[in-house]
Amino acid sequence: MDLTLYVWRQAGPAAPGRMVEYAARDINPDSSFLELLDVINERLAERGEDRIAFDHDCREGICGTCGFMINGEAHGPLRGTTVCQLHMRHFKDGEILRLEPWRARAFPVLKDLMVDRSAFDRVIEAGGFISVATGSAPEANQVAVPKPVADRAFEAAQCIGCGACVAQCPNGAAQLFTSAKVSHLGLLPQGQPERLARALAMVEAMEELGFGACSNFAECEAVCPKRISIDFIARMNRDYLKAKAQGTPGRA
Amino acid sequence: MILDSKAPPGPLQAKWQEHRNHLRLVNPNNKRKFTVLVVGSGLAGASAAASLAELGYRVKCFCFQDSPRRAHSIAAQGGINAAKNYHNDGDSVFRLFYDTVKGGDFRSREANVYRLAELSLNIIDQCVAQGVPFAREYGGLLDNRSFGGAQVSRTFYARGQTGQQLLLGAYQALSRQVAAGQIEMVPRSEMLDLVVEEGRARGLITRDLVSGNLERHAGHAVVLATGGYSNVYYLSTNAKGSNVTAIWRAHRRGALFANPCLSQIHPTCIPPSGDYQSKLTLMSESLRNDGRIWVPRDPQDTRPPESIPEEERDYYLETRYPAFGNLVPRDVAARNAKHVVDSGRGVGPQKNGVYLDLAGAIRRLGRQAIADRYGNLLEMYQKITGEDPYTTPMRIYPAPHYTMGGLWVDYNLMSTIDGLFVLGEANFSDHGANRLGASALMQGLADGYFILPSTLGDYLAGHLGETPVTGGETFGVVEAEVRARIGRLLAVRGSRSADSFHRRLGAIVWHACGILRTAAGLEAALRDVAALEDEFWHDLRVSGTGSEVNQDLERAGRVADYFELARLMCRDALERDESCGCHLREEHQTAEGEPLRDDEHYSYVSAWEWKGPDSPPALHKEPLHFDYVEPSRRSYK
Amino acid sequence: MAWFPDLYRSAIGKKAVMAVSGIILFGYVLLHMIGNLKLYEGPKALQDYADFLRSAGTPALPASGLLWIVRIVLLAAVVLHVVASWQVTTASRRARPAAYAGASRIHTGYASRTMRWGGVIILLFVVYHLLHLTWGAAHPSFRQHDVYHNVVAGFQVWWVALFYVLAQFALGFHLDHGLWSLFQSLGWSHPRFNGWRRGFAHAFALLITAANVSFPIAVLTGLVR
Ligand SMILES: Cc1cc2nc3c(=O)[nH]c(=O)nc-3n(C[C@H](O)[C@H](O)[C@H](O)COP(=O)(O)OP(=O)(O)OC[C@H]3O[C@@H](n4cnc5c(N)ncnc54)[C@H](O)[C@@H]3O)c2cc1C
Ligand code: HEM
Ligand code: HEM
Ligand code: SF4
Ligand code: F3S
Ligand code: FES
């Protein structure tokens, strides 16, 4: 199949960027979107031109490294899928596709389709953990976790940190990502002692990092490759408001 | 060189405890005076970095991904073993130890494996306390399943995402220490060389993958937890970034490389669909519990598989191994699939797979039951192939998956370079010639959470008062070498991309040094690799410069190291003139085609010493002793 | 009161303030709508109702006392709601400075997309509405204390009626998203009632819009005269 691509090319963080047209000919419909870019890149490289930079690693939809916008949709048109698991058979021959990096103030573009998502790490560092030093853990079956609670925590824990939620959110908000971690740990008995302090610290870090405010647009949920539910956003808000109401001290 | 494993004397059950009782300790006030460089933040690296930081050491941790949350460990689906015996089905530390040694085809160190089995218990405790959402039963207690043909249920899992959940647990522990100022995390940074001064590992040269700058880092000890090198085969189940560069550079600086040819080929992966194929995807082998494997009897048969009648199908595993049928171990299943495809009977558009057919199970148990068991997997299969596995048989083929080989380490996980420790898949590990399912995660975490934090102190205790500096002469020399090498890659200015060379290299290694090996094939491969390597250095094209994001350059550097590794693998495979573990040396098989191990001559770890680019490497041997498990022959007939 | 500025500092706090003020405003709009239904019972019923509002709370409170309390609460709610909405909107603009070339909305409905402009229209409407029916400054024949006349005469001007109708649609969309959104903002989420939240928002948005739109239409069509 043949496709026309417009790809955002930007040489570096401070450089201006623009859309550049590429014709993709004879693309195998069984290849993945990243393999399509590989093919284009290989042709560019052999001509000595600069390849299109994009992040990727596992190519199995689990590491969260890949991701860009295809025609204004994070990870492209297929729901519950990362670009590395998006296959060309889902596009029509002759289609025009616009590829752009995640755009958000908290995610500066590094090059082409590659952005800096380290703000997510900062959010986790603010409190996205259970404080348990190696060696101090009790026997694993000492605390029973009701299966529904464990399953719910698992659903939240599935977030792969890809950033699609932020990219799609018209407000550049990181609510879905942050709430997934707040909920994963806040649901489990092991996470109870730090529950409110964690919500407080993570929300405050998130807001300081330049993410926007949530207007409950639910765009994030629609593009999340792990289909994380916005119910977790409500849960995070509740924990946060509760922490404020109880005067929970933040982390130092 | 005498390879001293430092495995402690005494009864098996007491070795680790006794050993720990005698390790030197570092005073709490002194711990912060030590800087430890940890390369890699996968399960092994992240757990080590977090645990060392908790103890009070200053840690600098590196990874090439944009975040430590993304290492290749994240892709592990199946689960993690632990001898908890929650099912009261007779499991024990000894049994896990026994199974691992036997599964490894008697090519691992008993003392290490026993310690691994002991620590498996603590790992689960630690992970649960961190909030890893393992699967649970209705009573709220942890669920286990039997995995990879084990006779007991000892595998803990988190749906199909065990690796991800374990890694996130370790990443969170690491993040806590970053926040506490104990760890300096350096992501998007690739280790390009090791700095060795006076025989001791003193630091690293890394390249900042955003700015392209080369950086020097000095520490009291260096820890490599950089994962496996299955990507030498180009197509493998590993993440695209997984590479051998870190350990290969250390090897060139004096660390012995153990058992390089021992790689594991997983039998159930989705076969490649074209030249553009960039990686292979694993389908959990649990599918073999309900799927039957077959190919058409007639190689020319082009009918859709559903319409091929029973009597025209060859259920080759069931015929050859009536006792085990489709549940033969990984290596047997993989080898037979390759035989079938090599003999021209492969299926699919590329004739490169065999059918794994769920039709019988669906008829017997119903579609819903199969969906409950394998729903996620089947959805993934459908996404990738566009075929519906509920109505048409799946196509599978073996793919490189794990490398048992790696840098040689002693019982303390220290390599042959003083102060260089190696953890996880990067070391030559406790899996011998074949790794059991669900035990790589266990090993990485045992190394990182429990072993290194004990043994590193013993090494550091002897180096109090030293101040690592990056200003020394050696740092300058090594940095200049790294710079020169980057310059060399950029200067070739030929016509072909690094990927295109990698693809060809992979094909050579796969055919000669994959599941099936022959002396003639390996010798030919040695020549072919050398010729291709030569072509690489004359016709490579790397676009861009070294002082920016340059993914072309990153790849080229890794591929260059794969060439050298590939030669060592073939040499090691040639030297190991026996069939063992995952591979079959065609010269050594029974009349029925079963592998023949040679304990008399090859019961050792081969550890190779780098002798320079133009000289053959030197082989050193660490003999293996089996005091608690009697080496026996595996038979699945 | 230190907790308030502390809470208000964060965006989630601002959204909680918006949700609570939104509930107050919603409550007012709902009751106001119910009261206005007296229009259909004739001039006397409406006038009695208006007088009742002015005398409610007496003698415990001075005349119009309760009305003033309500007015103050409403004014505070409007100020907080509008200021907070301004602040979160600018913060979000800053967080997402660039738009996508291939822009496509996947999930966001018309209602949620128009919250900001819809809010502005409502604000303009309220100002006009007060000038029109409360103070009479924008009314062609305003009669103090003759509510029925003011409404009927007011709506007989077709473009005034049209503006009212349009404003009610803006309000309807605003409520359609807002009445659902406030549950999220305040963390009122539970599998047992989450299914109801959308229905609740749709139902009340529709109810209020339909009833409010009916008033100018009824006057224009001569149903009420
Ligand atoms: C598809 C798949 C499924 C699997 N399933 C299972 C399973 O179910 N159970 C099981 O037990 N095992 C499984 N395994 C094996 C297991 O996942 C791995 O062996 C294990 O996770 C390796 O962990 P690690 O920490 O050693 O290395 P990795 O997770 O590979 O981490 C390597 C780290 O090193 C860094 N690094 C590498 N090179 C450099 C460099 N040059 N400079 C800087 N940093 C560098 C990387 O950034 C990364 O952080 C599976 C493997 C695959 C491929
Ligand atoms: C009768 C009048 C009004 C009612 C009943 C009302 C009600 C609501 C409610 C319930 C919400 C949801 C709050 C949340 O998600 O927590 C909301 C949001 C909003 N309101 Fe109003 N509102 C009114 C008037 C206004 C006015 C006058 C403006 C602005 C000029 C305005 C601007 C907004 C905006 C921008 C939002 C969305 C904020 C966001 O989530 O980003 N509203 N409103
Ligand atoms: C078509 C629908 C509406 C009709 C017919 C209507 C009618 C009236 C009338 C007749 C009054 C004057 C009452 C009096 O002076 O005693 C009034 C007052 C008022 N209306 Fe409305 N109204 C409508 C919609 C709205 C809406 C949607 C809002 C808010 C968003 C609103 C807010 C107010 C306010 C704040 C006052 C002043 C109350 C006071 O303090 O005296 N009205 N309305
Ligand atoms: S919540 Fe979903 S979209 Fe957002 S980072 Fe996590 S996985 Fe990606
Ligand atoms: S799209 Fe944005 S507005 Fe909230 S619900 Fe999702 S973060
Ligand atoms: S590359 Fe890992 S999720 Fe796409």
PDB file of C-alpha atoms in Angstrom, chain A residues 34-208:
ATOM      1  CA  LEU A  34       7.135   1.635  13.708  1.00  0.00           C
ATOM      2  CA  GLU A  35       8.284  -0.774  11.017  1.00  0.00           C
ATOM      3  CA  LEU A  36       6.863   1.643   8.483  1.00  0.00           C
ATOM      4  CA  LEU A  37       9.065   4.335   9.991  1.00  0.00           C
ATOM      5  CA  ASP A  38      12.006   1.901   9.976  1.00  0.00           C
ATOM      6  CA  VAL A  39      11.545   1.427   6.262  1.00  0.00           C
ATOM      7  CA  ILE A  40      11.372   5.168   5.628  1.00  0.00           C
ATOM      8  CA  ASN A  41      14.379   5.711   7.857  1.00  0.00           C
ATOM      9  CA  GLU A  42      16.424   3.065   6.153  1.00  0.00           C
ATOM     10  CA  ARG A  43      15.818   4.791   2.838  1.00  0.00           C
ATOM     11  CA  LEU A  44      16.706   8.146   4.375  1.00  0.00           C
ATOM     12  CA  ALA A  45      19.838   6.765   5.969  1.00  0.00           C
ATOM     13  CA  GLU A  46      21.076   5.219   2.767  1.00  0.00           C
ATOM     14  CA  ARG A  47      20.695   8.567   1.073  1.00  0.00           C
ATOM     15  CA  GLY A  48      22.679  10.079   3.935  1.00  0.00           C
ATOM     16  CA  GLU A  49      19.712  12.043   5.222  1.00  0.00           C
ATOM     17  CA  ASP A  50      18.880  12.415   8.847  1.00  0.00           C
ATOM     18  CA  ARG A  51      16.537   9.697  10.057  1.00  0.00           C
ATOM     19  CA  ILE A  52      13.272  10.492  11.794  1.00  0.00           C
ATOM     20  CA  ALA A  53      13.948  10.154  15.500  1.00  0.00           C
ATOM     21  CA  PHE A  54      11.302   8.341  17.531  1.00  0.00           C
ATOM     22  CA  ASP A  55      11.421   6.539  20.839  1.00  0.00           C
ATOM     23  CA  HIS A  56      10.703   2.821  21.064  1.00  0.00           C
ATOM     24  CA  ASP A  57      11.990  -0.265  22.821  1.00  0.00           C
ATOM     25  CA  CYS A  58       9.865  -3.330  23.480  1.00  0.00           C
ATOM     26  CA  ARG A  59       7.620  -3.068  20.425  1.00  0.00           C
ATOM     27  CA  GLU A  60       5.128  -5.199  22.299  1.00  0.00           C
ATOM     28  CA  GLY A  61       2.980  -2.468  23.756  1.00  0.00           C
ATOM     29  CA  ILE A  62       4.267  -2.837  27.276  1.00  0.00           C
ATOM     30  CA  CYS A  63       7.254  -0.582  27.914  1.00  0.00           C
ATOM     31  CA  GLY A  64       5.521   2.705  27.126  1.00  0.00           C
ATOM     32  CA  THR A  65       8.510   4.114  25.258  1.00  0.00           C
ATOM     33  CA  CYS A  66       6.832   4.657  21.898  1.00  0.00           C
ATOM     34  CA  GLY A  67       4.124   7.101  21.051  1.00  0.00           C
ATOM     35  CA  PHE A  68       3.255  10.005  18.814  1.00  0.00           C
ATOM     36  CA  MET A  69       0.171  11.591  17.339  1.00  0.00           C
ATOM     37  CA  ILE A  70      -1.339  10.243  14.141  1.00  0.00           C
ATOM     38  CA  ASN A  71      -3.850  12.680  12.684  1.00  0.00           C
ATOM     39  CA  GLY A  72      -4.361  14.245  16.067  1.00  0.00           C
ATOM     40  CA  GLU A  73      -4.883  11.007  17.930  1.00  0.00           C
ATOM     41  CA  ALA A  74      -2.375   9.754  20.449  1.00  0.00           C
ATOM     42  CA  HIS A  75      -1.128   6.299  19.352  1.00  0.00           C
ATOM     43  CA  GLY A  76      -3.359   6.517  16.286  1.00  0.00           C
ATOM     44  CA  PRO A  77      -6.900   5.450  15.532  1.00  0.00           C
ATOM     45  CA  LEU A  78      -7.000   1.997  17.130  1.00  0.00           C
ATOM     46  CA  ARG A  79      -8.212   2.021  20.733  1.00  0.00           C
ATOM     47  CA  GLY A  80      -6.253   0.294  23.478  1.00  0.00           C
ATOM     48  CA  THR A  81      -3.109   0.115  21.339  1.00  0.00           C
ATOM     49  CA  THR A  82       0.323   1.706  21.272  1.00  0.00           C
ATOM     50  CA  VAL A  83       1.859   2.729  17.950  1.00  0.00           C
ATOM     51  CA  CYS A  84       4.232  -0.229  18.065  1.00  0.00           C
ATOM     52  CA  GLN A  85       1.243  -2.578  18.053  1.00  0.00           C
ATOM     53  CA  LEU A  86      -0.670  -0.616  15.443  1.00  0.00           C
ATOM     54  CA  HIS A  87      -0.466  -2.411  12.117  1.00  0.00           C
ATOM     55  CA  MET A  88      -0.729  -0.807   8.722  1.00  0.00           C
ATOM     56  CA  ARG A  89      -3.683  -2.942   7.730  1.00  0.00           C
ATOM     57  CA  HIS A  90      -5.807  -0.544   9.777  1.00  0.00           C
ATOM     58  CA  PHE A  91      -5.134   2.236   7.284  1.00  0.00           C
ATOM     59  CA  LYS A  92      -6.473   2.701   3.793  1.00  0.00           C
ATOM     60  CA  ASP A  93      -4.310   2.750   0.725  1.00  0.00           C
ATOM     61  CA  GLY A  94      -3.543   6.336  -0.250  1.00  0.00           C
ATOM     62  CA  GLU A  95      -4.306   7.772   3.167  1.00  0.00           C
ATOM     63  CA  ILE A  96      -2.619  10.954   4.371  1.00  0.00           C
ATOM     64  CA  LEU A  97      -1.185  10.691   7.879  1.00  0.00           C
ATOM     65  CA  ARG A  98       0.150  13.532  10.019  1.00  0.00           C
ATOM     66  CA  LEU A  99       2.673  12.494  12.637  1.00  0.00           C
ATOM     67  CA  GLU A 100       3.477  14.860  15.456  1.00  0.00           C
ATOM     68  CA  PRO A 101       5.200  14.503  18.798  1.00  0.00           C
ATOM     69  CA  TRP A 102       3.312  14.641  22.092  1.00  0.00           C
ATOM     70  CA  ARG A 103       2.715  18.309  22.726  1.00  0.00           C
ATOM     71  CA  ALA A 104       2.617  19.617  26.266  1.00  0.00           C
ATOM     72  CA  ARG A 105       4.650  22.151  28.142  1.00  0.00           C
ATOM     73  CA  ALA A 106       5.762  19.467  30.579  1.00  0.00           C
ATOM     74  CA  PHE A 107       6.987  17.277  27.675  1.00  0.00           C
ATOM     75  CA  PRO A 108       9.485  19.349  25.667  1.00  0.00           C
ATOM     76  CA  VAL A 109      10.356  17.993  22.229  1.00  0.00           C
ATOM     77  CA  LEU A 110      13.898  16.636  22.033  1.00  0.00           C
ATOM     78  CA  LYS A 111      13.970  15.799  18.372  1.00  0.00           C
ATOM     79  CA  ASP A 112      11.337  15.027  15.737  1.00  0.00           C
ATOM     80  CA  LEU A 113       8.828  12.700  17.392  1.00  0.00           C
ATOM     81  CA  MET A 114      10.858  12.258  20.560  1.00  0.00           C
ATOM     82  CA  VAL A 115       9.881  14.111  23.722  1.00  0.00           C
ATOM     83  CA  ASP A 116      11.203  14.367  27.247  1.00  0.00           C
ATOM     84  CA  ARG A 117       8.761  12.702  29.617  1.00  0.00           C
ATOM     85  CA  SER A 118      10.966  12.825  32.685  1.00  0.00           C
ATOM     86  CA  ALA A 119       8.281  14.876  34.438  1.00  0.00           C
ATOM     87  CA  PHE A 120       6.521  11.552  34.955  1.00  0.00           C
ATOM     88  CA  ASP A 121       9.519  10.247  36.884  1.00  0.00           C
ATOM     89  CA  ARG A 122       9.417  13.346  39.064  1.00  0.00           C
ATOM     90  CA  VAL A 123       5.764  12.652  39.866  1.00  0.00           C
ATOM     91  CA  ILE A 124       6.609   9.115  40.959  1.00  0.00           C
ATOM     92  CA  GLU A 125       9.592  10.300  42.970  1.00  0.00           C
ATOM     93  CA  ALA A 126       7.285  12.628  44.871  1.00  0.00           C
ATOM     94  CA  GLY A 127       5.505   9.690  46.427  1.00  0.00           C
ATOM     95  CA  GLY A 128       4.614   6.953  43.983  1.00  0.00           C
ATOM     96  CA  PHE A 129       5.972   4.157  46.146  1.00  0.00           C
ATOM     97  CA  ILE A 130       5.458   2.272  49.362  1.00  0.00           C
ATOM     98  CA  SER A 131       8.266   2.965  51.810  1.00  0.00           C
ATOM     99  CA  VAL A 132       9.595  -0.481  52.514  1.00  0.00           C
ATOM    100  CA  ALA A 133      13.318  -1.029  52.656  1.00  0.00           C
ATOM    101  CA  THR A 134      14.699  -4.271  51.268  1.00  0.00           C
ATOM    102  CA  GLY A 135      14.667  -6.967  53.881  1.00  0.00           C
ATOM    103  CA  SER A 136      12.010  -5.445  56.110  1.00  0.00           C
ATOM    104  CA  ALA A 137       9.021  -7.091  54.456  1.00  0.00           C
ATOM    105  CA  PRO A 138       6.724  -9.442  56.373  1.00  0.00           C
ATOM    106  CA  GLU A 139       5.785 -12.847  54.979  1.00  0.00           C
ATOM    107  CA  ALA A 140       3.873 -12.326  51.759  1.00  0.00           C
ATOM    108  CA  ASN A 141       0.662 -14.100  52.781  1.00  0.00           C
ATOM    109  CA  GLN A 142       0.442 -12.412  56.152  1.00  0.00           C
ATOM    110  CA  VAL A 143      -1.938  -9.811  54.757  1.00  0.00           C
ATOM    111  CA  ALA A 144      -4.782 -11.118  52.664  1.00  0.00           C
ATOM    112  CA  VAL A 145      -5.950  -8.771  49.945  1.00  0.00           C
ATOM    113  CA  PRO A 146      -9.544  -9.335  48.827  1.00  0.00           C
ATOM    114  CA  LYS A 147      -9.505 -10.388  45.219  1.00  0.00           C
ATOM    115  CA  PRO A 148     -11.715  -7.537  43.966  1.00  0.00           C
ATOM    116  CA  VAL A 149      -9.381  -5.037  45.607  1.00  0.00           C
ATOM    117  CA  ALA A 150      -6.320  -6.742  44.164  1.00  0.00           C
ATOM    118  CA  ASP A 151      -7.905  -6.817  40.717  1.00  0.00           C
ATOM    119  CA  ARG A 152      -8.824  -3.151  40.885  1.00  0.00           C
ATOM    120  CA  ALA A 153      -5.319  -2.226  42.025  1.00  0.00           C
ATOM    121  CA  PHE A 154      -3.972  -4.238  39.129  1.00  0.00           C
ATOM    122  CA  GLU A 155      -6.100  -2.332  36.654  1.00  0.00           C
ATOM    123  CA  ALA A 156      -4.583   0.911  37.856  1.00  0.00           C
ATOM    124  CA  ALA A 157      -1.101  -0.585  38.017  1.00  0.00           C
ATOM    125  CA  GLN A 158      -1.190  -1.393  34.304  1.00  0.00           C
ATOM    126  CA  CYS A 159      -0.277   2.163  33.281  1.00  0.00           C
ATOM    127  CA  ILE A 160       2.818   2.021  31.076  1.00  0.00           C
ATOM    128  CA  GLY A 161       3.727   5.681  31.499  1.00  0.00           C
ATOM    129  CA  CYS A 162       3.549   6.413  27.793  1.00  0.00           C
ATOM    130  CA  GLY A 163       2.221   9.955  28.136  1.00  0.00           C
ATOM    131  CA  ALA A 164      -0.603   9.595  25.613  1.00  0.00           C
ATOM    132  CA  CYS A 165      -3.066  10.862  28.211  1.00  0.00           C
ATOM    133  CA  VAL A 166      -1.172  14.118  28.587  1.00  0.00           C
ATOM    134  CA  ALA A 167      -0.678  14.445  24.861  1.00  0.00           C
ATOM    135  CA  GLN A 168      -4.340  14.033  24.072  1.00  0.00           C
ATOM    136  CA  CYS A 169      -5.706  16.081  26.942  1.00  0.00           C
ATOM    137  CA  PRO A 170      -6.662  19.527  25.654  1.00  0.00           C
ATOM    138  CA  ASN A 171      -5.407  20.850  28.990  1.00  0.00           C
ATOM    139  CA  GLY A 172      -2.090  18.975  28.981  1.00  0.00           C
ATOM    140  CA  ALA A 173      -3.127  17.414  32.285  1.00  0.00           C
ATOM    141  CA  ALA A 174      -1.430  14.370  33.785  1.00  0.00           C
ATOM    142  CA  GLN A 175      -4.389  13.349  35.866  1.00  0.00           C
ATOM    143  CA  LEU A 176      -4.844   9.892  34.408  1.00  0.00           C
ATOM    144  CA  PHE A 177      -1.206   8.906  34.836  1.00  0.00           C
ATOM    145  CA  THR A 178      -0.936  10.282  38.349  1.00  0.00           C
ATOM    146  CA  SER A 179      -4.251   8.901  39.490  1.00  0.00           C
ATOM    147  CA  ALA A 180      -3.348   5.457  38.204  1.00  0.00           C
ATOM    148  CA  LYS A 181      -0.362   5.287  40.541  1.00  0.00           C
ATOM    149  CA  VAL A 182      -2.155   6.970  43.449  1.00  0.00           C
ATOM    150  CA  SER A 183      -4.940   4.418  43.078  1.00  0.00           C
ATOM    151  CA  HIS A 184      -2.758   1.373  42.531  1.00  0.00           C
ATOM    152  CA  LEU A 185      -0.931   1.947  45.792  1.00  0.00           C
ATOM    153  CA  GLY A 186      -3.819   3.541  47.637  1.00  0.00           C
ATOM    154  CA  LEU A 187      -6.089   0.569  47.071  1.00  0.00           C
ATOM    155  CA  LEU A 188      -3.755  -2.043  48.517  1.00  0.00           C
ATOM    156  CA  PRO A 189      -3.560  -2.601  52.273  1.00  0.00           C
ATOM    157  CA  GLN A 190       0.216  -2.209  52.053  1.00  0.00           C
ATOM    158  CA  GLY A 191      -0.254   1.303  50.700  1.00  0.00           C
ATOM    159  CA  GLN A 192      -2.671   2.543  53.362  1.00  0.00           C
ATOM    160  CA  PRO A 193      -0.268   4.148  55.841  1.00  0.00           C
ATOM    161  CA  GLU A 194       0.983   6.640  53.260  1.00  0.00           C
ATOM    162  CA  ARG A 195      -2.209   6.897  51.266  1.00  0.00           C
ATOM    163  CA  LEU A 196      -3.205  10.512  51.855  1.00  0.00           C
ATOM    164  CA  ALA A 197       0.313  11.865  52.100  1.00  0.00           C
ATOM    165  CA  ARG A 198       1.088  10.140  48.818  1.00  0.00           C
ATOM    166  CA  ALA A 199      -1.898  11.640  47.037  1.00  0.00           C
ATOM    167  CA  LEU A 200      -1.001  15.061  48.362  1.00  0.00           C
ATOM    168  CA  ALA A 201       2.635  14.880  47.386  1.00  0.00           C
ATOM    169  CA  MET A 202       2.057  13.435  43.938  1.00  0.00           C
ATOM    170  CA  VAL A 203      -0.663  15.918  43.045  1.00  0.00           C
ATOM    171  CA  GLU A 204       1.441  18.829  44.170  1.00  0.00           C
ATOM    172  CA  ALA A 205       4.448  17.605  42.224  1.00  0.00           C
ATOM    173  CA  MET A 206       2.280  17.060  39.174  1.00  0.00           C
ATOM    174  CA  GLU A 207       0.933  20.587  39.284  1.00  0.00           C
ATOM    175  CA  GLU A 208       4.333  22.165  39.885  1.00  0.00           C
TER     176      GLU A 208
END
